[in-house]
Every structure is written in C-alpha cells, then in structure tokens.
Tab-separated table of C-alpha atoms and ligand atoms in Angstrom:
chain	number	residue	atom	x	y	z
A	1	UNK	CA	-10.638	-2.265	11.343
A	2	UNK	CA	-8.590	0.841	10.767
A	3	UNK	CA	-6.984	1.097	7.317
A	4	UNK	CA	-3.409	2.296	7.787
A	5	UNK	CA	-1.651	3.122	4.507
A	6	UNK	CA	1.929	4.352	4.871
A	7	UNK	CA	1.760	6.188	1.511
A	8	UNK	CA	-1.404	8.024	2.656
A	9	UNK	CA	0.328	8.990	5.907
A	10	UNK	CA	3.237	10.464	3.925
A	11	UNK	CA	0.858	12.301	1.569
A	12	UNK	CA	-1.066	13.705	4.570
A	13	UNK	CA	2.194	14.898	6.143
A	14	UNK	CA	3.117	16.535	2.858
A	15	UNK	CA	-0.274	18.269	2.564
A	16	UNK	CA	0.222	19.633	6.098
A	17	UNK	CA	3.715	20.768	5.059
A	18	UNK	CA	5.397	19.080	7.999
A	19	UNK	CA	9.122	18.269	8.102
A	20	UNK	CA	8.268	14.576	7.683
A	21	UNK	CA	6.194	15.423	4.604
A	22	UNK	CA	9.033	17.400	3.020
A	23	UNK	CA	11.515	14.615	3.698
A	24	UNK	CA	9.165	11.946	2.331
A	25	UNK	CA	8.477	13.979	-0.809
A	26	UNK	CA	12.118	13.881	-1.886
A	27	UNK	CA	11.972	10.062	-1.926
A	28	UNK	CA	8.401	9.695	-3.219
A	29	UNK	CA	9.035	11.947	-6.219
A	30	UNK	CA	11.884	9.643	-7.275
A	31	UNK	CA	9.942	6.459	-6.596
A	32	UNK	CA	12.407	5.518	-3.821
A	33	UNK	CA	11.471	4.160	-0.417
A	34	UNK	CA	11.498	6.608	2.497
A	35	UNK	CA	14.213	5.492	4.990
A	36	UNK	CA	13.176	2.673	7.335
A	37	UNK	CA	13.673	4.516	10.642
A	38	UNK	CA	11.356	7.370	9.626
A	39	UNK	CA	8.739	5.038	8.122
A	40	UNK	CA	8.716	2.621	11.067
A	41	UNK	CA	8.351	5.460	13.615
A	42	UNK	CA	5.471	6.997	11.644
A	43	UNK	CA	3.522	3.740	11.247
A	44	UNK	CA	4.068	2.689	14.876
A	45	UNK	CA	2.797	6.044	16.049
A	46	UNK	CA	-0.329	5.584	13.910
A	47	UNK	CA	-0.858	2.041	15.238
A	48	UNK	CA	-0.804	3.341	18.824
A	49	UNK	CA	-4.018	5.321	18.182
A	50	UNK	CA	-7.272	4.179	19.728
A	51	UNK	CA	-8.922	3.150	16.448
A	52	UNK	CA	-6.222	0.487	15.949
A	53	UNK	CA	-6.867	-1.185	19.321
A	54	UNK	CA	-8.916	-3.932	17.652
A	55	UNK	CA	-6.374	-4.468	14.871
A	56	UNK	CA	-5.536	-2.733	11.619
A	57	UNK	CA	-5.223	-3.422	7.916
A	58	UNK	CA	-1.754	-2.324	6.866
A	59	UNK	CA	-1.418	-1.132	3.297
A	60	UNK	CA	1.993	-0.447	1.769
A	61	UNK	CA	3.807	-1.442	4.958
A	62	UNK	CA	6.074	-3.284	5.616
A	63	UNK	CA	8.027	-2.821	2.383
A	64	UNK	CA	11.440	-4.015	3.587
A	65	UNK	CA	12.682	-6.861	5.779
A	66	UNK	CA	13.814	-4.289	8.349
A	67	UNK	CA	10.294	-2.844	8.542
A	68	UNK	CA	8.781	-6.325	8.880
A	69	UNK	CA	11.176	-7.259	11.691
A	70	UNK	CA	10.413	-3.978	13.515
A	71	UNK	CA	6.675	-4.549	13.132
A	72	UNK	CA	6.877	-8.112	14.436
A	73	UNK	CA	8.987	-6.984	17.378
A	74	UNK	CA	6.659	-4.107	18.317
A	75	UNK	CA	3.554	-6.299	18.062
A	76	UNK	CA	5.266	-9.196	19.865
A	77	UNK	CA	6.073	-6.948	22.831
A	78	UNK	CA	2.329	-6.372	23.239
A	79	UNK	CA	1.481	-10.050	22.839
A	80	UNK	CA	0.108	-9.341	19.349
A	81	UNK	CA	1.129	-10.457	15.875
A	82	UNK	CA	0.461	-10.387	12.152
A	83	UNK	CA	-2.428	-12.699	11.280
A	84	UNK	CA	-2.528	-12.591	7.485
A	85	UNK	CA	-0.385	-11.301	4.630
A	86	UNK	CA	-2.257	-11.278	1.324
A	87	UNK	CA	0.184	-11.337	-1.580
A	88	UNK	CA	-1.750	-9.951	-4.547
A	89	UNK	CA	0.268	-11.212	-7.491
A	90	UNK	CA	0.109	-9.124	-10.679
A	91	UNK	CA	2.371	-8.970	-13.734
A	92	UNK	CA	4.463	-5.862	-14.335
A	93	UNK	CA	2.507	-5.204	-17.540
A	94	UNK	CA	-0.848	-5.193	-15.734
A	95	UNK	CA	0.548	-3.029	-12.952
A	96	UNK	CA	1.674	-0.364	-15.421
A	97	UNK	CA	-1.760	-0.246	-17.098
A	98	UNK	CA	-3.482	0.026	-13.718
A	99	UNK	CA	-1.160	2.734	-12.409
A	100	UNK	CA	-1.458	4.807	-15.577
A	101	UNK	CA	-5.264	5.018	-15.247
A	102	UNK	CA	-5.466	5.561	-11.481
A	103	UNK	CA	-7.419	8.532	-10.118
A	104	UNK	CA	-7.715	9.224	-6.374
A	105	UNK	CA	-10.182	11.404	-4.481
A	106	UNK	CA	-8.453	14.308	-2.769
A	107	UNK	CA	-11.131	14.329	-0.081
A	108	UNK	CA	-11.904	10.715	0.902
A	109	UNK	CA	-9.115	8.747	-0.782
A	110	UNK	CA	-11.464	6.576	-2.918
A	111	UNK	CA	-9.638	5.130	-5.927
A	112	UNK	CA	-10.939	4.860	-9.496
A	113	UNK	CA	-9.564	3.622	-12.778
A	114	UNK	CA	-10.095	5.433	-16.043
A	115	UNK	CA	-10.970	2.178	-17.858
A	116	UNK	CA	-11.836	-0.481	-15.266
A	117	UNK	CA	-13.715	1.507	-12.625
A	118	UNK	CA	-14.494	5.009	-13.907
A	119	UNK	CA	-16.401	7.533	-11.767
A	120	UNK	CA	-19.919	8.484	-12.957
A	121	UNK	CA	-18.690	11.977	-13.757
A	122	UNK	CA	-15.065	12.429	-14.913
A	123	UNK	CA	-12.915	14.076	-12.228
A	124	UNK	CA	-15.588	13.832	-9.491
A	125	UNK	CA	-15.746	11.251	-6.678
A	126	UNK	CA	-18.951	9.133	-6.618
A	127	UNK	CA	-18.642	8.700	-2.844
A	128	UNK	CA	-18.272	12.286	-1.650
A	129	UNK	CA	-18.220	14.618	-4.679
A	130	UNK	CA	-14.527	15.414	-4.026
A	131	UNK	CA	-12.030	16.286	-6.754
A	132	UNK	CA	-10.116	13.399	-8.347
A	133	UNK	CA	-6.386	13.731	-9.009
A	134	UNK	CA	-3.551	11.667	-10.469
A	135	UNK	CA	-0.651	11.112	-8.091
A	136	UNK	CA	2.552	13.025	-8.791
A	137	UNK	CA	4.523	9.757	-8.547
A	138	UNK	CA	2.314	8.024	-11.131
A	139	UNK	CA	4.428	9.249	-14.074
A	140	UNK	CA	5.693	6.448	-16.376
A	141	UNK	CA	9.368	6.786	-15.261
A	142	UNK	CA	8.556	6.819	-11.543
A	143	UNK	CA	6.153	3.905	-11.949
A	144	UNK	CA	8.838	1.813	-13.590
A	145	UNK	CA	11.342	2.708	-10.888
A	146	UNK	CA	8.853	1.884	-8.121
A	147	UNK	CA	8.459	-1.576	-9.631
A	148	UNK	CA	12.272	-2.035	-9.696
A	149	UNK	CA	12.446	-0.941	-6.059
A	150	UNK	CA	9.668	-3.414	-5.271
A	151	UNK	CA	11.645	-6.325	-6.768
A	152	UNK	CA	14.857	-5.314	-4.962
A	153	UNK	CA	13.584	-4.367	-1.530
A	154	UNK	CA	10.027	-5.617	-1.048
A	155	UNK	CA	9.768	-8.950	-2.868
A	156	UNK	CA	12.061	-10.707	-0.294
A	157	UNK	CA	9.106	-10.307	2.076
A	158	UNK	CA	7.252	-13.015	0.145
A	159	UNK	CA	9.614	-15.702	1.472
A	160	UNK	CA	9.852	-13.984	4.846
A	161	UNK	CA	6.092	-14.281	5.442
A	162	UNK	CA	5.810	-17.655	3.653
A	163	UNK	CA	8.215	-19.079	6.226
A	164	UNK	CA	5.898	-17.838	8.965
A	165	UNK	CA	2.924	-19.587	7.344
A	166	UNK	CA	0.805	-16.425	7.094
A	167	UNK	CA	1.140	-15.593	3.389
A	168	UNK	CA	-1.850	-16.145	1.119
A	169	UNK	CA	-1.341	-15.730	-2.615
A	170	UNK	CA	-4.184	-14.048	-4.488
A	171	UNK	CA	-4.424	-13.836	-8.257
A	172	UNK	CA	-4.399	-10.094	-8.877
A	173	UNK	CA	-4.958	-10.446	-12.624
A	174	UNK	CA	-8.646	-11.105	-11.935
A	175	UNK	CA	-11.375	-8.452	-11.941
A	176	UNK	CA	-11.746	-6.090	-8.978
A	177	UNK	CA	-14.769	-8.110	-7.823
A	178	UNK	CA	-12.912	-11.435	-7.949
A	179	UNK	CA	-9.866	-10.047	-6.133
A	180	UNK	CA	-12.202	-8.672	-3.463
A	181	UNK	CA	-13.943	-12.067	-3.085
A	182	UNK	CA	-10.610	-13.886	-2.826
A	183	UNK	CA	-9.408	-11.432	-0.164
A	184	UNK	CA	-12.614	-11.764	1.848
A	185	UNK	CA	-12.407	-15.558	1.613
A	186	UNK	CA	-8.807	-15.439	2.936
A	187	UNK	CA	-9.891	-13.224	5.854
A	188	UNK	CA	-12.824	-15.536	6.601
A	189	UNK	CA	-10.462	-18.543	6.682
A	190	UNK	CA	-8.189	-16.767	9.185
A	191	UNK	CA	-11.178	-15.911	11.376
A	192	UNK	CA	-12.257	-19.542	11.384
A	193	UNK	CA	-8.819	-20.592	12.548
A	194	UNK	CA	-6.416	-21.196	9.659
A	195	UNK	CA	-4.634	-19.291	6.911
A	196	UNK	CA	-4.493	-21.837	4.109
B	1	LIG	P1	2.097	4.072	-1.905
B	1	LIG	O1	0.994	5.069	-1.726
B	1	LIG	O2	1.987	2.914	-0.963
B	1	LIG	O3	2.284	3.648	-3.336
B	1	LIG	O4	3.449	4.836	-1.495
B	1	LIG	C1	3.878	5.985	-2.178
B	1	LIG	C2	5.341	6.283	-1.823
B	1	LIG	O5	5.446	6.532	-0.401
B	1	LIG	C3	6.314	5.150	-2.087
B	1	LIG	O6	6.757	5.120	-3.438
B	1	LIG	C4	7.440	5.490	-1.118
B	1	LIG	O7	8.207	6.588	-1.576
B	1	LIG	C5	6.657	5.979	0.101
B	1	LIG	N1	6.304	4.847	0.994
B	1	LIG	C6	5.055	4.369	1.257
B	1	LIG	N2	5.111	3.333	2.108
B	1	LIG	C7	6.425	3.133	2.382
B	1	LIG	C8	7.133	2.190	3.166
B	1	LIG	N3	6.508	1.214	3.846
B	1	LIG	N4	8.486	2.301	3.218
B	1	LIG	C9	9.140	3.269	2.568
B	1	LIG	N5	8.537	4.177	1.767
B	1	LIG	C10	7.183	4.112	1.673
C-alpha cells in the first residue's frame, strides 16, 4: 500500500518552493497545524493517485476532527472507509527523547535514531547512501509545542475513532521490533475480519 504522510507532502512542497510549501513552512516552523482546508485538499489530491487505488497507509493525517470528518465523507462517497486506526501510545517523556535523536534521510525518507537505531555510518543512510538530516521543527521548543497542539487538537480523535470501533491501542513504549509486531498483528486481525 502507498504510504501517504502529510508532513512529507508539506516538506516536498517546501523543497519544490511551491506556494503551498511556503504557506506550510510558516506553520511547521512554529509547530502549529497547517489549516484544515489546505491540508485536506492536499491529502485528497494525493489519495486520488493511481498508487492509492488499493488503499493507503495514512501517516500524520487526520490530525483534527474536521480532517477526520472530511476523510470519512470523501471515502464514503466512493463506497470506501477507514479500516484501522492504530493509536501508538507513548508518554511525553519518551516522545521528547525520540524526537531529539531523530535523523531522516534526505533522499529516501528512512528514519534513524541516534541511540535506538543508529545508521552504520553517522550521517549516511544505510538504505540508499543519502545524507541524513535533523528536521528544522525538531528543536526542543517546537517539539514541546507540537505535543501541546497534539493534546488540544489531535487527541480528541482517540474517542472519535473508538466510537467507530476501529481504534487499536498499541503500547509505543516497547522496542521498535515489538511495536512493529503489534502493528502487524493488528493489520492481520483486520484482514481476517475484525479489529479487536
Ligand atoms: P509530521 O511530519 O507529521 O510530524 O508533520 C510536520 C508538520 O507538518 C506538523 O507539525 C504540521 O505543521 C504539519 N502537518 C503535518 N500533517 C498535518 C496535518 N494532518 N494537519 C495539519 N498540519 C499538518
């Protein structure tokens, strides 16, 4: 399935110096959410591409109730829907440690962690040899603000999707391997006909 990450789409737009990229940057730099209308239009456009015809894994979207409602409506009109919402639960403390050590490949987007998943050679991607960078919005102040924004605007989605019976809680404090196994098990359960 296609991996559609709204943050990656904004960063791509910024790299291409489009108007959307410039607009998004002003919000991303402050750790604020980009306005819903712009975000929804961008993600919907991406989902209309051929590689999403068999479904997509959404990453970082929806982040507000308005986005979730728009997504449900757009999918519903095509007779489609959201099958699974993994809620990877992590404490604020753990999140800050993980964000502070995050390195991303400029070329292929692979993600590493300075302590928990370091690349073989510092600054170089194991997958493609690309250059690793730290995101501009991974500064301590912006990280903290992004977490505040998450609690205010995104956490209401937990109840929203719980009510629809498609939320699966995953313990995100575990190792990368264990989180991966729990996610794959949740996907396997959905494929065999049930979420819980
Ligand atoms: P991410 O890569 O998912 O951490 O997103 C980085 C930044 O892009 C966020 O802090 C927001 O400024 C913006 N962004 C990404 N996804 C969304 C979204 N669904 N709604 C609004 N803003 C978003």
